[in-house]
Amino acid sequence: LHGMPLAVLLGEGDSRLTHLAGFSPVIDPRFCAVLGVRSFEAGEPLRLKRLGVRFYTRDEIRKRGLATVLHEAWRHVSAAPGGFGVSLDLDVLDPMLAPGVSVPERYGLQPRKLSQLLRQQSRKHRLRALEIVELNPRKDPQGQTRRLLPQLLRALIESR
């Protein structure tokens, strides 16, 4: 079920899951963006394209730059009529600086740079939901990753 939550929120999959909220889809795919994709499950890129979800791979971010991609994606999702949400998966961060995740990947984002860029985004008054996922305290014995959370949260919710 690791890759399923977004699909279910987009109305794809078993109806016992897609209709938990009483309606489906919960998220309008036209206002959905996924940043930092490193790998896909079989059929996932085709599904996202078919639904109209904009996704940015790690390679695209490297080529175009995090600032450009984040600004574009933020503008895209913040245009959703009822507001928007952010799900920040901590394993997108560089594991040398944020080791407390279940699936560490080399060459992740720099937490300080990500915070700086998140602080610069506009339309935060439209933010309706926020989640931070993948914190694994067992892999964070020194608390490095946990100590990044206030910085990231402030960057996401405080206006410029």
Short mmCIF file of C-alpha atoms in Angstrom, two decimals, residues 6-149:
data_model
loop_
_atom_site.label_atom_id
_atom_site.label_comp_id
_atom_site.label_asym_id
_atom_site.label_seq_id
_atom_site.Cartn_x
_atom_site.Cartn_y
_atom_site.Cartn_z
CA LEU A 6 -2.23 9.22 -3.83
CA ALA A 7 -3.87 6.88 -6.33
CA VAL A 8 -6.77 6.35 -3.95
CA LEU A 9 -7.17 10.09 -3.35
CA LEU A 10 -7.22 10.55 -7.12
CA GLY A 11 -10.08 8.00 -7.35
CA GLU A 12 -8.03 5.06 -8.65
CA GLY A 13 -8.08 1.58 -7.14
CA ASP A 14 -10.35 -0.51 -4.96
CA SER A 15 -13.69 1.24 -4.35
CA ARG A 16 -13.55 0.24 -0.67
CA LEU A 17 -10.66 2.72 -0.43
CA THR A 18 -11.55 5.30 -3.07
CA HIS A 19 -14.93 6.05 -1.47
CA LEU A 20 -13.92 6.27 2.19
CA ALA A 21 -14.64 10.00 2.18
CA GLY A 22 -18.07 9.39 0.67
CA PHE A 23 -17.02 10.80 -2.70
CA SER A 24 -14.27 10.29 -5.23
CA PRO A 25 -11.85 11.63 -6.26
CA VAL A 26 -10.83 13.56 -3.16
CA ILE A 27 -8.05 15.39 -5.03
CA ASP A 28 -8.61 16.95 -8.43
CA PRO A 29 -5.69 15.64 -10.50
CA ARG A 30 -5.56 18.88 -12.47
CA PHE A 31 -4.19 20.57 -9.32
CA CYS A 32 -1.83 17.82 -8.19
CA ALA A 33 1.96 17.81 -8.48
CA VAL A 34 4.54 15.31 -7.27
CA LEU A 35 8.14 16.50 -6.80
CA GLY A 36 11.31 14.47 -6.49
CA VAL A 37 10.19 11.18 -8.03
CA ARG A 38 13.10 8.72 -7.97
CA SER A 39 11.37 5.57 -9.15
CA PHE A 40 7.95 4.34 -10.24
CA GLU A 41 5.90 1.23 -9.74
CA ALA A 42 4.81 -0.51 -12.96
CA GLY A 43 2.26 1.59 -14.84
CA GLU A 44 2.49 4.53 -12.45
CA PRO A 45 3.87 7.15 -14.89
CA LEU A 46 1.20 6.27 -17.45
CA ARG A 47 -1.52 6.53 -14.82
CA LEU A 48 -0.30 9.93 -13.65
CA LYS A 49 -0.09 11.20 -17.22
CA ARG A 50 -3.55 9.85 -18.03
CA LEU A 51 -5.00 11.60 -14.98
CA GLY A 52 -3.18 14.86 -15.73
CA VAL A 53 -1.00 14.84 -12.60
CA ARG A 54 2.18 16.86 -13.07
CA PHE A 55 5.22 15.05 -11.74
CA TYR A 56 8.83 16.12 -11.54
CA THR A 57 11.54 13.49 -11.43
CA ARG A 58 14.78 13.95 -9.56
CA ASP A 59 16.52 14.23 -12.95
CA GLU A 60 14.17 17.01 -14.10
CA ILE A 61 14.82 18.90 -10.86
CA ARG A 62 18.57 18.59 -11.43
CA LYS A 63 18.26 19.88 -15.00
CA ARG A 64 15.81 22.73 -14.40
CA GLY A 65 16.73 23.62 -10.84
CA LEU A 66 14.80 23.15 -7.62
CA ALA A 67 13.79 26.82 -7.40
CA THR A 68 12.18 26.79 -10.85
CA VAL A 69 10.41 23.47 -10.37
CA LEU A 70 9.14 24.23 -6.86
CA HIS A 71 7.78 27.63 -7.91
CA GLU A 72 6.04 26.08 -10.92
CA ALA A 73 4.53 23.23 -8.89
CA TRP A 74 3.45 25.54 -6.05
CA ARG A 75 1.70 27.87 -8.51
CA HIS A 76 0.04 24.81 -10.09
CA VAL A 77 -1.39 23.32 -6.88
CA SER A 78 -2.20 26.62 -5.17
CA ALA A 79 -4.63 27.37 -8.01
CA ALA A 80 -6.98 24.65 -6.75
CA PRO A 81 -10.38 26.27 -6.10
CA GLY A 82 -10.79 25.01 -2.51
CA GLY A 83 -7.19 25.44 -1.44
CA PHE A 84 -4.41 22.90 -1.48
CA GLY A 85 -2.36 20.54 0.66
CA VAL A 86 1.30 19.56 0.90
CA SER A 87 2.71 16.18 1.78
CA LEU A 88 6.43 16.37 2.48
CA ASP A 89 8.16 13.00 2.33
CA LEU A 90 11.36 13.38 4.36
CA ASP A 91 13.23 10.79 2.33
CA VAL A 92 13.56 13.44 -0.38
CA LEU A 93 16.23 15.03 1.84
CA ASP A 94 19.93 14.23 1.71
CA PRO A 95 20.43 11.31 4.13
CA MET A 96 23.78 12.72 5.26
CA LEU A 97 21.80 15.60 6.80
CA ALA A 98 18.52 13.79 7.48
CA PRO A 99 19.27 10.10 8.18
CA GLY A 100 16.03 9.38 10.04
CA VAL A 101 14.00 7.99 7.14
CA SER A 102 13.07 4.46 6.13
CA VAL A 103 14.27 4.68 2.53
CA PRO A 104 17.34 6.94 2.40
CA GLU A 105 18.47 7.92 -1.10
CA ARG A 106 21.78 9.51 -1.97
CA TYR A 107 21.84 12.98 -3.51
CA GLY A 108 18.70 14.18 -1.80
CA LEU A 109 17.69 17.80 -1.34
CA GLN A 110 19.52 20.06 1.09
CA PRO A 111 17.14 20.87 3.99
CA ARG A 112 18.36 24.47 4.31
CA LYS A 113 17.89 25.13 0.59
CA LEU A 114 14.45 23.50 0.59
CA SER A 115 13.38 25.59 3.60
CA GLN A 116 14.63 28.76 1.95
CA LEU A 117 12.69 28.03 -1.24
CA LEU A 118 9.52 27.02 0.63
CA ARG A 119 9.65 30.32 2.53
CA GLN A 120 9.60 32.19 -0.78
CA GLN A 121 6.37 30.63 -2.06
CA SER A 122 3.24 32.75 -2.21
CA ARG A 123 -0.45 31.97 -1.63
CA LYS A 124 0.20 30.15 1.65
CA HIS A 125 -3.11 31.47 2.95
CA ARG A 126 -4.70 28.85 0.66
CA LEU A 127 -2.84 25.94 2.36
CA ARG A 128 -5.50 23.66 3.90
CA ALA A 129 -3.59 20.47 4.72
CA LEU A 130 -0.04 19.60 5.64
CA GLU A 131 1.61 16.32 6.43
CA ILE A 132 5.19 15.31 6.94
CA VAL A 133 5.86 11.62 6.41
CA GLU A 134 8.64 9.04 6.59
CA LEU A 135 10.30 10.11 9.83
CA ASN A 136 11.90 6.98 11.28
CA PRO A 137 13.19 7.68 14.82
CA ARG A 138 15.06 4.36 14.91
CA LYS A 139 17.32 5.60 12.12
CA ASP A 140 17.70 9.03 13.72
CA PRO A 141 19.52 8.28 17.00
CA GLN A 142 21.12 11.74 17.16
CA GLY A 143 17.82 13.48 16.29
CA GLN A 144 19.19 15.23 13.20
CA THR A 145 16.09 14.66 11.09
CA ARG A 146 13.68 15.42 13.93
CA ARG A 147 15.41 18.75 14.56
CA LEU A 148 14.77 19.78 10.94
CA LEU A 149 10.99 19.56 11.36
#
